[in-house]
Amino acid sequence: MSSNETEEYIQNTTKLFKDLCNIPTISKGCLYFTENQQDKGKIDASVTSQWSQRDLVRLENRAFQRNHIVTCDRDPRKLGPVQEPSFPVELQHVQLSSTSPSGKFQAVVKKIPATKKDEEKQYLEIWSCHNMIKCFDIKALDKHGDICEDSQFSSMQWSPSEEQLLYVAEKKKEKSALYFGNTEEDKESSKPPAKKGDKYEYEENWGELLVKRCHPVLVVLNISTDNVTVIDGIPEELSVGQAVWAPEEKGVVFCGWWHVPYRLGLVYCTNRRSGIFYVSLDGSDFEQLSKEGDAVFSPNFNLSMDKLIYLARNEKGVHKSCTELIEIDWKSKTSSVVVDIVQTPEETLFTDNGFPGIFTMGFPTRCWSTDGTKVVLSSFWRSSMKILIVDLPSKSVAHCTKESGCWNVLDVHKDFILASFSSPSQPQRLVMAPIPKHGEAVDWTVIAGQDAIDVKWEIIKLTYDTQEDSDKEYEAVLIQPSNGKTKPDIILHAHGGPHSCYPSNFMNEFAVFCRLGYAVLSVNYRGSLGFGQQPLESLISNIGTQDVNEVKFAVDTILKRGEYNRENVFVMGGSHGGFLACHLVGQFPDFFRAMATRNPVVNLLSMLGTSDIPDWIFEESGLYFNPELLTDADTYSKLLECSPISHAKKIITPTLLMLGAVDLRVPPSQGKELYRTLKARGVEVRLLVYPEDSHPLNKVETESDAFVNIARWFYEHRKVQ
């Protein structure tokens, strides 16, 4: 092909990508209700939502807030007209925010970037509906480090009285200094002198995406007195997070993760030794509420503060799995299992293959019905994400989202659900509905969102094994152009994890590929979330074989339809998806036209001492994890056998590798190892390294550059008919 043709293709690709980048995504939403001034039979729902949009000029994500008013009938609970009375407001520098129970106050955490004159600053602001009431310079407070804003540890909750604010921050670090150089201390300072010789002491952190999280602590701000207190009485071996107020504001319930024997990567991993704990505000009373041996997260009280729920699983095992929903009666401190781990879905429970169990990263901040009998949450359900309604008295589960796609609960208030919805053809929409009664159909009202785009999609059921057992089934999501004028080329996509899932949500890159004429096949092989615990665990010790065969069988099944171009099949994936892509081009060297992979796992053996989650390597390979990382030749042999590098000598497929230079999960040395091997063998290979990006490769500059390079790589290596 000519260079002009390639340049024209790249220009078209960048235009399509830029157009779809104008579609925003929803990150947060909350509901508040007020009396309707014109009609006493109605109430007004104030809907506040936060959105994010890629800015390809400034190469950053732009966050903004939208406000809507929805008029609701009291009885029956029907939603009326939707109004958006103002333009969106950009949330510049906002890291975290929390609105008080009455809606009168809001706490906001902002981080102001460093300038030539000033260092980076973090501020905690308290706002009323009219103006800012207070502002605290976090460093000047000198009580703790930065306030945690990440999704793992962060918590910012107003007390029911609205007199106190609970949040999580990094523990204050002792000053350190060198033995030599300018070490003179301010003699008039009342602060203790810096410890000499400790300046370069290694400090463990919680790994990928949490490198600034070493030892989070609980903090309470008294709004009236401005007094900031770090809660004592918590063992030094615990990092704390996900904190909520206990009854009567006398203490706090939180999740704590143990540091011993050392910290492992925590993001995406629910299998870390942890507990649900209570501590009184004065630190005199401390107790563990969850049972030993469990890994736990997401504690949440009902409105009357007499029932506490949380999610639990065994601390041993793979990084994500099915979870139990546990309820604690606060008065008696007795606990019971409300929803157990589901081994294999029972088809009798639902028409669509049965309830597979709870697969979620936690409850929304507000998730309870007003009477405290129901809990609303989102959970993976095969190749979708559905909204579950758990009835606690009967310990039953139902879902209120019949339409396939990705449903995510944002808020639950006064028996109304605020949620987002998307599908491969539908960008995210903000939707609202009352909590349905048993057997009642749900009529969702669209508050905001974009129109559908011109692609078609379907969920395909597959069984690689000849036995038609339910635990052998898996699925794939096929997305393709809607015009159907020519046979499209196929891009085979394998998700990472491996215990993750593609939940039929809207993905910008898939939509662009369809507009470029490709069909995208994303496979939820066995081991994916949302199919039950037994199918998930079937992958253990079978990585590199079972998952590879099932992904390959999926694309073979699609090709048998005769509707797609067999000559141009491409493969892409990241992390464990990259592991699968590399295996596929190694085990089936003549099948794929080209491969593009992001931060791929290439060699489990060499990754053993470099990843922040070495336990992942052992668990997925079906081996015992020894924290000392001392093992034997047989283990080394097993790890090498499971690895794509064992098939590298057969790879002839043109390969594009994209690596994050600061990736701690799958270090860039993995991709470089494959690059050098292919380079030495004369295989066409290209390596892109993004110096400031980590495992997700999700900075706007990285994401946009990587996508166009992938599209170009596939275009340049397609077989022209």
XYZ file of N, CA and C in Angstrom, residues 174-187 192-201:
72
model
N 7.750 10.600 59.822
C 8.813 11.257 60.567
C 9.819 11.875 59.608
N 10.360 13.007 60.008
C 11.375 13.651 59.185
C 12.662 12.847 59.226
N 13.343 12.820 58.103
C 14.617 12.096 58.031
C 15.653 12.991 57.367
N 16.924 12.683 57.617
C 18.007 13.522 57.093
C 19.239 12.671 56.829
N 20.199 13.268 56.115
C 21.480 12.618 55.859
C 22.414 12.821 57.053
N 23.442 11.995 57.115
C 24.455 12.172 58.156
C 25.295 13.425 57.894
N 25.472 13.739 56.600
C 26.347 14.843 56.238
C 25.569 15.900 55.461
N 26.218 16.997 55.179
C 25.566 18.084 54.469
C 24.957 19.074 55.440
N 24.056 19.893 54.962
C 23.419 20.913 55.791
C 22.318 20.275 56.619
N 22.614 19.885 57.846
C 21.661 19.193 58.716
C 21.292 20.016 59.937
N 21.601 21.283 59.953
C 21.311 22.117 61.117
C 19.806 22.286 61.295
N 19.301 22.028 62.475
C 17.879 22.141 62.767
C 17.537 23.537 63.254
N 16.271 23.888 63.052
C 15.770 25.149 63.594
C 15.715 25.012 65.110
N 16.618 25.692 65.817
C 16.727 25.526 67.269
C 15.492 26.013 68.006
N 10.285 17.596 66.904
C 11.448 16.726 67.127
C 12.399 16.789 65.942
N 13.679 16.621 66.178
C 14.667 16.691 65.091
C 14.513 15.518 64.126
N 14.974 15.723 62.907
C 14.903 14.671 61.895
C 15.840 13.532 62.265
N 15.427 12.307 61.959
C 16.254 11.127 62.214
C 17.299 11.017 61.120
N 18.573 11.010 61.521
C 19.657 10.951 60.551
C 19.908 9.512 60.108
N 20.199 9.360 58.843
C 20.515 8.048 58.290
C 19.314 7.290 57.762
N 18.088 7.860 57.909
C 16.879 7.165 57.469
C 16.296 7.733 56.178
N 16.990 8.665 55.558
C 16.428 9.358 54.399
C 16.082 8.400 53.266
N 16.855 7.355 53.095
C 16.629 6.440 51.983
C 16.112 5.079 52.445
N 15.537 5.072 53.633
C 14.927 3.834 54.146
C 13.777 3.417 53.239
